[in-house]
Amino acid sequence: GEDVEQSLFLSVREGDSSVINCTYTDSSSTYLYWYKQEPGAGLQLLTYIFSNMDMKQDQRLTVLLNKKDKHLSLRIADTQTGDSAIYFCAESSDYGGSQGNLIFGKGTKLSVKP
Amino acid sequence: DVKVTQSSRYLVKRTGEKVFLECVQDMDHENMFWYRQDPGLGLRLIYFSYDVKMKEKGDIPEGYSVSREKKERFSLILESASTNQTSMYLCAIRSYGGNQPQHFGDGTRLSIL
């Protein structure tokens, strides 16, 4: 079945850029999402990209999509301690279907050191 | 702003009890989802609903049931709670059509003793 893979941990220094990577297997993926989860909270939608795009930028966030390699990345510029959280990659593979089920990766825990 | 409200942030129950987790939305969205989140396992889909009184099993429905009598409310029921159901439970909603994102509540951390 479909699968989404992420590395489990990433540690960076405050002010550096963070790059969180994700690979997926479903070639029919239409939208890919990044969610952020702070300790003890639910998932917050950060950004998403349509599969016919290769890049999307939103303030400090840059999403890159390599559809050929099924690789998605999230770059956070000037990483701050408030960016410490778990980041989930997710893909949606039903073509505008009514159900909107997502396949999630296991999440990457980002630790930002002062 | 999308608002998804889960009735409790923390809940402690005993083995064998019947447990109700409630999720309420104010967005009139058709689709609602229940997940559980466990360390090292990520998010796993328990049940979802795409309309009132409609429900579909997710990946791990065993030991759970759901109820959706009104569009805005989706309840997860643990018929007879067991210790292996200790987990973080997350509710999500989604609007019908296209690839709209899911929006999540803050979660309920449930402990079964």
PDB file of C-alpha atoms in Angstrom:
ATOM      1  CA  GLY A   1       0.000   0.000   0.000  1.00  0.00           C
ATOM      2  CA  GLU A   2       0.948   3.641   0.009  1.00  0.00           C
ATOM      3  CA  ASP A   3       3.707   4.691   2.376  1.00  0.00           C
ATOM      4  CA  VAL A   4       5.280   7.951   3.523  1.00  0.00           C
ATOM      5  CA  GLU A   5       8.760   7.918   5.073  1.00  0.00           C
ATOM      6  CA  GLN A   6      10.548  10.550   7.131  1.00  0.00           C
ATOM      7  CA  SER A   7      13.651  10.563   9.269  1.00  0.00           C
ATOM      8  CA  LEU A   8      12.695  10.636  12.950  1.00  0.00           C
ATOM      9  CA  PHE A   9      15.016  13.327  14.335  1.00  0.00           C
ATOM     10  CA  LEU A  10      16.739  16.530  13.256  1.00  0.00           C
ATOM     11  CA  SER A  11      18.810  18.871  15.407  1.00  0.00           C
ATOM     12  CA  VAL A  12      19.888  22.361  14.305  1.00  0.00           C
ATOM     13  CA  ARG A  13      21.254  25.538  15.884  1.00  0.00           C
ATOM     14  CA  GLU A  14      19.132  28.645  16.226  1.00  0.00           C
ATOM     15  CA  GLY A  15      19.522  30.860  13.148  1.00  0.00           C
ATOM     16  CA  ASP A  16      20.493  27.995  10.838  1.00  0.00           C
ATOM     17  CA  SER A  17      18.232  26.570   8.133  1.00  0.00           C
ATOM     18  CA  SER A  18      16.414  23.285   8.770  1.00  0.00           C
ATOM     19  CA  VAL A  19      15.571  20.855   5.996  1.00  0.00           C
ATOM     20  CA  ILE A  20      13.084  18.079   6.714  1.00  0.00           C
ATOM     21  CA  ASN A  21      12.794  15.389   4.058  1.00  0.00           C
ATOM     22  CA  CYS A  22       9.984  13.035   3.102  1.00  0.00           C
ATOM     23  CA  THR A  23       9.564  10.314   0.488  1.00  0.00           C
ATOM     24  CA  TYR A  24       6.306   8.777  -0.656  1.00  0.00           C
ATOM     25  CA  THR A  25       5.388   5.825  -2.813  1.00  0.00           C
ATOM     26  CA  ASP A  26       2.029   6.713  -4.356  1.00  0.00           C
ATOM     27  CA  SER A  27       2.604   8.135  -7.831  1.00  0.00           C
ATOM     28  CA  SER A  28      -1.021   9.275  -7.981  1.00  0.00           C
ATOM     29  CA  SER A  29      -0.565  11.716  -5.095  1.00  0.00           C
ATOM     30  CA  THR A  30      -2.211  14.990  -5.952  1.00  0.00           C
ATOM     31  CA  TYR A  31      -1.569  17.134  -2.871  1.00  0.00           C
ATOM     32  CA  LEU A  32       1.220  16.891  -0.304  1.00  0.00           C
ATOM     33  CA  TYR A  33       1.027  18.527   3.095  1.00  0.00           C
ATOM     34  CA  TRP A  34       3.228  19.603   5.960  1.00  0.00           C
ATOM     35  CA  TYR A  35       1.823  19.699   9.484  1.00  0.00           C
ATOM     36  CA  LYS A  36       3.460  20.882  12.724  1.00  0.00           C
ATOM     37  CA  GLN A  37       2.703  19.429  16.154  1.00  0.00           C
ATOM     38  CA  GLU A  38       3.852  21.235  19.282  1.00  0.00           C
ATOM     39  CA  PRO A  39       4.070  19.265  22.558  1.00  0.00           C
ATOM     40  CA  GLY A  40       0.682  18.212  23.865  1.00  0.00           C
ATOM     41  CA  ALA A  41      -1.212  19.764  20.963  1.00  0.00           C
ATOM     42  CA  GLY A  42      -2.937  18.680  17.774  1.00  0.00           C
ATOM     43  CA  LEU A  43      -1.567  19.008  14.262  1.00  0.00           C
ATOM     44  CA  GLN A  44      -1.441  22.437  12.695  1.00  0.00           C
ATOM     45  CA  LEU A  45      -1.442  22.742   8.902  1.00  0.00           C
ATOM     46  CA  LEU A  46       1.700  24.610   7.811  1.00  0.00           C
ATOM     47  CA  THR A  47       1.515  24.474   4.042  1.00  0.00           C
ATOM     48  CA  TYR A  48       0.663  22.241   1.118  1.00  0.00           C
ATOM     49  CA  ILE A  49       1.695  21.841  -2.498  1.00  0.00           C
ATOM     50  CA  PHE A  50      -0.116  20.569  -5.547  1.00  0.00           C
ATOM     51  CA  SER A  51       1.701  17.841  -7.444  1.00  0.00           C
ATOM     52  CA  ASN A  52       2.052  19.895 -10.630  1.00  0.00           C
ATOM     53  CA  MET A  53       4.211  22.432  -8.751  1.00  0.00           C
ATOM     54  CA  ASP A  54       7.853  21.978  -7.860  1.00  0.00           C
ATOM     55  CA  MET A  55       8.241  24.759  -5.332  1.00  0.00           C
ATOM     56  CA  LYS A  56       6.150  26.845  -2.963  1.00  0.00           C
ATOM     57  CA  GLN A  57       7.403  29.591  -0.672  1.00  0.00           C
ATOM     58  CA  ASP A  58       5.601  31.093   2.294  1.00  0.00           C
ATOM     59  CA  GLN A  59       7.645  33.490   4.443  1.00  0.00           C
ATOM     60  CA  ARG A  60      10.347  31.368   6.148  1.00  0.00           C
ATOM     61  CA  LEU A  61       9.008  28.123   4.685  1.00  0.00           C
ATOM     62  CA  THR A  62      10.019  26.657   1.329  1.00  0.00           C
ATOM     63  CA  VAL A  63       8.553  23.426   0.023  1.00  0.00           C
ATOM     64  CA  LEU A  64      10.344  21.570  -2.757  1.00  0.00           C
ATOM     65  CA  LEU A  65       8.761  18.698  -4.648  1.00  0.00           C
ATOM     66  CA  ASN A  66      10.629  16.276  -6.901  1.00  0.00           C
ATOM     67  CA  LYS A  67       7.799  14.273  -8.400  1.00  0.00           C
ATOM     68  CA  LYS A  68      10.082  11.994 -10.395  1.00  0.00           C
ATOM     69  CA  ASP A  69      11.868  10.857  -7.227  1.00  0.00           C
ATOM     70  CA  LYS A  70       8.719  11.157  -5.063  1.00  0.00           C
ATOM     71  CA  HIS A  71      10.649  13.380  -2.669  1.00  0.00           C
ATOM     72  CA  LEU A  72       9.282  16.316  -0.698  1.00  0.00           C
ATOM     73  CA  SER A  73      11.237  18.668   1.536  1.00  0.00           C
ATOM     74  CA  LEU A  74      10.410  21.482   3.938  1.00  0.00           C
ATOM     75  CA  ARG A  75      13.041  24.143   4.490  1.00  0.00           C
ATOM     76  CA  ILE A  76      12.711  26.504   7.454  1.00  0.00           C
ATOM     77  CA  ALA A  77      14.948  29.542   7.147  1.00  0.00           C
ATOM     78  CA  ASP A  78      16.412  31.235  10.247  1.00  0.00           C
ATOM     79  CA  THR A  79      15.156  28.481  12.541  1.00  0.00           C
ATOM     80  CA  GLN A  80      13.983  29.669  15.968  1.00  0.00           C
ATOM     81  CA  THR A  81      13.487  27.811  19.252  1.00  0.00           C
ATOM     82  CA  GLY A  82       9.737  28.172  18.699  1.00  0.00           C
ATOM     83  CA  ASP A  83      10.105  25.960  15.635  1.00  0.00           C
ATOM     84  CA  SER A  84      10.943  22.985  17.878  1.00  0.00           C
ATOM     85  CA  ALA A  85       8.147  20.508  17.210  1.00  0.00           C
ATOM     86  CA  ILE A  86       7.267  17.347  15.317  1.00  0.00           C
ATOM     87  CA  TYR A  87       6.728  17.853  11.584  1.00  0.00           C
ATOM     88  CA  PHE A  88       4.509  15.481   9.639  1.00  0.00           C
ATOM     89  CA  CYS A  89       4.477  14.957   5.908  1.00  0.00           C
ATOM     90  CA  ALA A  90       1.186  13.681   4.437  1.00  0.00           C
ATOM     91  CA  GLU A  91      -0.114  12.821   1.002  1.00  0.00           C
ATOM     92  CA  SER A  92      -3.593  12.626  -0.449  1.00  0.00           C
ATOM     93  CA  SER A  93      -4.098  10.170  -3.211  1.00  0.00           C
ATOM     94  CA  ASP A  94      -7.793  10.205  -4.007  1.00  0.00           C
ATOM     95  CA  TYR A  95      -8.338  12.430  -7.012  1.00  0.00           C
ATOM     96  CA  GLY A  96     -10.616  15.017  -5.441  1.00  0.00           C
ATOM     97  CA  GLY A  97     -12.471  12.210  -3.769  1.00  0.00           C
ATOM     98  CA  SER A  98     -15.064  12.841  -1.152  1.00  0.00           C
ATOM     99  CA  GLN A  99     -13.265  11.147   1.656  1.00  0.00           C
ATOM    100  CA  GLY A 100      -9.995  13.068   1.760  1.00  0.00           C
ATOM    101  CA  ASN A 101      -8.028  10.400   3.543  1.00  0.00           C
ATOM    102  CA  LEU A 102      -4.417  11.290   4.141  1.00  0.00           C
ATOM    103  CA  ILE A 103      -1.410   9.020   4.518  1.00  0.00           C
ATOM    104  CA  PHE A 104       0.948  10.399   7.183  1.00  0.00           C
ATOM    105  CA  GLY A 105       4.619   9.851   7.788  1.00  0.00           C
ATOM    106  CA  LYS A 106       5.690   9.047  11.357  1.00  0.00           C
ATOM    107  CA  GLY A 107       6.932  12.593  11.921  1.00  0.00           C
ATOM    108  CA  THR A 108      10.340  14.274  12.273  1.00  0.00           C
ATOM    109  CA  LYS A 109      11.175  15.730  15.669  1.00  0.00           C
ATOM    110  CA  LEU A 110      13.024  19.014  15.169  1.00  0.00           C
ATOM    111  CA  SER A 111      15.148  20.219  18.071  1.00  0.00           C
ATOM    112  CA  VAL A 112      16.529  23.746  17.909  1.00  0.00           C
ATOM    113  CA  LYS A 113      19.510  24.482  20.129  1.00  0.00           C
ATOM    114  CA  PRO A 114      20.128  28.079  21.283  1.00  0.00           C
TER     115      PRO A 114
ATOM    116  CA  ASP B   1     -10.474  30.232  11.632  1.00  0.00           C
ATOM    117  CA  VAL B   2     -11.318  26.541  11.592  1.00  0.00           C
ATOM    118  CA  LYS B   3     -12.395  25.353  15.024  1.00  0.00           C
ATOM    119  CA  VAL B   4     -12.345  21.685  16.029  1.00  0.00           C
ATOM    120  CA  THR B   5     -13.129  21.126  19.692  1.00  0.00           C
ATOM    121  CA  GLN B   6     -12.388  17.916  21.541  1.00  0.00           C
ATOM    122  CA  SER B   7     -14.305  17.636  24.789  1.00  0.00           C
ATOM    123  CA  SER B   8     -11.375  16.780  27.062  1.00  0.00           C
ATOM    124  CA  ARG B   9      -7.622  17.395  26.902  1.00  0.00           C
ATOM    125  CA  TYR B  10      -6.896  14.679  29.493  1.00  0.00           C
ATOM    126  CA  LEU B  11      -9.009  11.744  30.558  1.00  0.00           C
ATOM    127  CA  VAL B  12      -8.370   8.861  32.964  1.00  0.00           C
ATOM    128  CA  LYS B  13     -10.631   5.815  32.914  1.00  0.00           C
ATOM    129  CA  ARG B  14     -10.588   2.277  34.230  1.00  0.00           C
ATOM    130  CA  THR B  15     -10.320  -0.998  32.348  1.00  0.00           C
ATOM    131  CA  GLY B  16     -13.736  -2.236  31.212  1.00  0.00           C
ATOM    132  CA  GLU B  17     -15.416   1.174  31.292  1.00  0.00           C
ATOM    133  CA  LYS B  18     -17.331   2.522  28.306  1.00  0.00           C
ATOM    134  CA  VAL B  19     -15.583   5.700  27.185  1.00  0.00           C
ATOM    135  CA  PHE B  20     -16.923   8.478  24.973  1.00  0.00           C
ATOM    136  CA  LEU B  21     -14.638  10.965  23.206  1.00  0.00           C
ATOM    137  CA  GLU B  22     -16.432  13.875  21.609  1.00  0.00           C
ATOM    138  CA  CYS B  23     -15.439  16.086  18.705  1.00  0.00           C
ATOM    139  CA  VAL B  24     -17.394  19.154  17.638  1.00  0.00           C
ATOM    140  CA  GLN B  25     -16.786  21.437  14.642  1.00  0.00           C
ATOM    141  CA  ASP B  26     -18.216  24.799  13.712  1.00  0.00           C
ATOM    142  CA  MET B  27     -17.306  24.721  10.002  1.00  0.00           C
ATOM    143  CA  ASP B  28     -20.172  22.654   8.545  1.00  0.00           C
ATOM    144  CA  HIS B  29     -17.591  20.280   7.012  1.00  0.00           C
ATOM    145  CA  GLU B  30     -18.792  16.933   5.725  1.00  0.00           C
ATOM    146  CA  ASN B  31     -15.806  14.736   6.582  1.00  0.00           C
ATOM    147  CA  MET B  32     -14.679  13.918  10.103  1.00  0.00           C
ATOM    148  CA  PHE B  33     -11.908  11.569  11.246  1.00  0.00           C
ATOM    149  CA  TRP B  34     -10.629   9.907  14.396  1.00  0.00           C
ATOM    150  CA  TYR B  35      -6.941   8.999  14.737  1.00  0.00           C
ATOM    151  CA  ARG B  36      -4.801   7.674  17.517  1.00  0.00           C
ATOM    152  CA  GLN B  37      -1.172   8.719  17.894  1.00  0.00           C
ATOM    153  CA  ASP B  38       1.438   6.546  19.576  1.00  0.00           C
ATOM    154  CA  PRO B  39       5.212   7.044  19.855  1.00  0.00           C
ATOM    155  CA  GLY B  40       7.026   5.425  16.954  1.00  0.00           C
ATOM    156  CA  LEU B  41       3.773   4.568  15.153  1.00  0.00           C
ATOM    157  CA  GLY B  42       2.674   8.001  13.983  1.00  0.00           C
ATOM    158  CA  LEU B  43      -1.024   8.626  13.277  1.00  0.00           C
ATOM    159  CA  ARG B  44      -3.330   5.711  12.619  1.00  0.00           C
ATOM    160  CA  LEU B  45      -6.860   6.150  11.298  1.00  0.00           C
ATOM    161  CA  ILE B  46      -9.555   4.516  13.431  1.00  0.00           C
ATOM    162  CA  TYR B  47     -12.811   5.582  11.765  1.00  0.00           C
ATOM    163  CA  PHE B  48     -14.074   8.340   9.518  1.00  0.00           C
ATOM    164  CA  SER B  49     -17.409   9.724   8.445  1.00  0.00           C
ATOM    165  CA  TYR B  50     -18.351  11.584   5.284  1.00  0.00           C
ATOM    166  CA  ASP B  51     -21.920  12.440   6.212  1.00  0.00           C
ATOM    167  CA  VAL B  52     -24.431  12.257   9.014  1.00  0.00           C
ATOM    168  CA  LYS B  53     -25.079   8.656  10.091  1.00  0.00           C
ATOM    169  CA  MET B  54     -22.372   7.443   7.684  1.00  0.00           C
ATOM    170  CA  LYS B  55     -19.198   5.792   8.945  1.00  0.00           C
ATOM    171  CA  GLU B  56     -16.273   3.902   7.469  1.00  0.00           C
ATOM    172  CA  LYS B  57     -13.609   1.799   9.160  1.00  0.00           C
ATOM    173  CA  GLY B  58     -10.068   3.039   9.043  1.00  0.00           C
ATOM    174  CA  ASP B  59      -6.920   1.019   9.568  1.00  0.00           C
ATOM    175  CA  ILE B  60      -7.453   0.041  13.230  1.00  0.00           C
ATOM    176  CA  PRO B  61     -11.196  -0.030  14.081  1.00  0.00           C
ATOM    177  CA  GLU B  62     -11.078  -3.009  16.460  1.00  0.00           C
ATOM    178  CA  GLY B  63     -12.293  -2.143  19.948  1.00  0.00           C
ATOM    179  CA  TYR B  64     -13.861   1.149  18.799  1.00  0.00           C
ATOM    180  CA  SER B  65     -17.152   2.365  17.396  1.00  0.00           C
ATOM    181  CA  VAL B  66     -18.350   5.800  16.300  1.00  0.00           C
ATOM    182  CA  SER B  67     -21.519   7.836  16.149  1.00  0.00           C
ATOM    183  CA  ARG B  68     -22.480  10.765  13.943  1.00  0.00           C
ATOM    184  CA  GLU B  69     -26.059  11.786  14.632  1.00  0.00           C
ATOM    185  CA  LYS B  70     -25.503  15.442  13.769  1.00  0.00           C
ATOM    186  CA  LYS B  71     -23.189  16.958  11.195  1.00  0.00           C
ATOM    187  CA  GLU B  72     -21.164  18.928  13.708  1.00  0.00           C
ATOM    188  CA  ARG B  73     -20.466  16.110  16.177  1.00  0.00           C
ATOM    189  CA  PHE B  74     -18.459  12.912  15.761  1.00  0.00           C
ATOM    190  CA  SER B  75     -18.092  10.638  18.773  1.00  0.00           C
ATOM    191  CA  LEU B  76     -15.549   7.875  19.319  1.00  0.00           C
ATOM    192  CA  ILE B  77     -16.658   5.105  21.668  1.00  0.00           C
ATOM    193  CA  LEU B  78     -14.476   2.591  23.458  1.00  0.00           C
ATOM    194  CA  GLU B  79     -16.993  -0.131  24.257  1.00  0.00           C
ATOM    195  CA  SER B  80     -14.887  -1.758  26.997  1.00  0.00           C
ATOM    196  CA  ALA B  81     -11.665   0.154  27.547  1.00  0.00           C
ATOM    197  CA  SER B  82      -8.407  -1.749  27.772  1.00  0.00           C
ATOM    198  CA  THR B  83      -4.916  -0.616  28.764  1.00  0.00           C
ATOM    199  CA  ASN B  84      -3.668  -0.905  25.170  1.00  0.00           C
ATOM    200  CA  GLN B  85      -6.070   1.892  24.249  1.00  0.00           C
ATOM    201  CA  THR B  86      -4.056   4.358  26.308  1.00  0.00           C
ATOM    202  CA  SER B  87      -3.070   6.894  23.680  1.00  0.00           C
ATOM    203  CA  MET B  88      -3.438  10.383  22.254  1.00  0.00           C
ATOM    204  CA  TYR B  89      -6.659  10.649  20.234  1.00  0.00           C
ATOM    205  CA  LEU B  90      -6.978  13.258  17.512  1.00  0.00           C
ATOM    206  CA  CYS B  91     -10.086  14.396  15.675  1.00  0.00           C
ATOM    207  CA  ALA B  92      -9.878  16.028  12.237  1.00  0.00           C
ATOM    208  CA  ILE B  93     -12.323  17.594   9.807  1.00  0.00           C
ATOM    209  CA  ARG B  94     -12.257  18.277   6.097  1.00  0.00           C
ATOM    210  CA  SER B  95     -14.467  20.030   3.614  1.00  0.00           C
ATOM    211  CA  TYR B  96     -15.867  18.001   0.728  1.00  0.00           C
ATOM    212  CA  GLY B  97     -14.344  18.283  -2.710  1.00  0.00           C
ATOM    213  CA  GLY B  98     -10.907  18.704  -4.180  1.00  0.00           C
ATOM    214  CA  ASN B  99      -7.955  17.960  -1.989  1.00  0.00           C
ATOM    215  CA  GLN B 100      -8.830  20.164   0.919  1.00  0.00           C
ATOM    216  CA  PRO B 101      -6.530  19.726   3.923  1.00  0.00           C
ATOM    217  CA  GLN B 102      -7.613  18.170   7.179  1.00  0.00           C
ATOM    218  CA  HIS B 103      -7.823  20.403  10.252  1.00  0.00           C
ATOM    219  CA  PHE B 104      -7.184  18.962  13.679  1.00  0.00           C
ATOM    220  CA  GLY B 105      -8.401  19.446  17.222  1.00  0.00           C
ATOM    221  CA  ASP B 106      -5.987  19.715  20.152  1.00  0.00           C
ATOM    222  CA  GLY B 107      -6.255  16.039  21.026  1.00  0.00           C
ATOM    223  CA  THR B 108      -7.385  14.020  24.038  1.00  0.00           C
ATOM    224  CA  ARG B 109      -4.736  12.193  26.028  1.00  0.00           C
ATOM    225  CA  LEU B 110      -6.547   9.114  27.354  1.00  0.00           C
ATOM    226  CA  SER B 111      -5.110   6.880  30.072  1.00  0.00           C
ATOM    227  CA  ILE B 112      -6.737   3.543  30.854  1.00  0.00           C
ATOM    228  CA  LEU B 113      -5.761   2.167  34.262  1.00  0.00           C
TER     229      LEU B 113
END
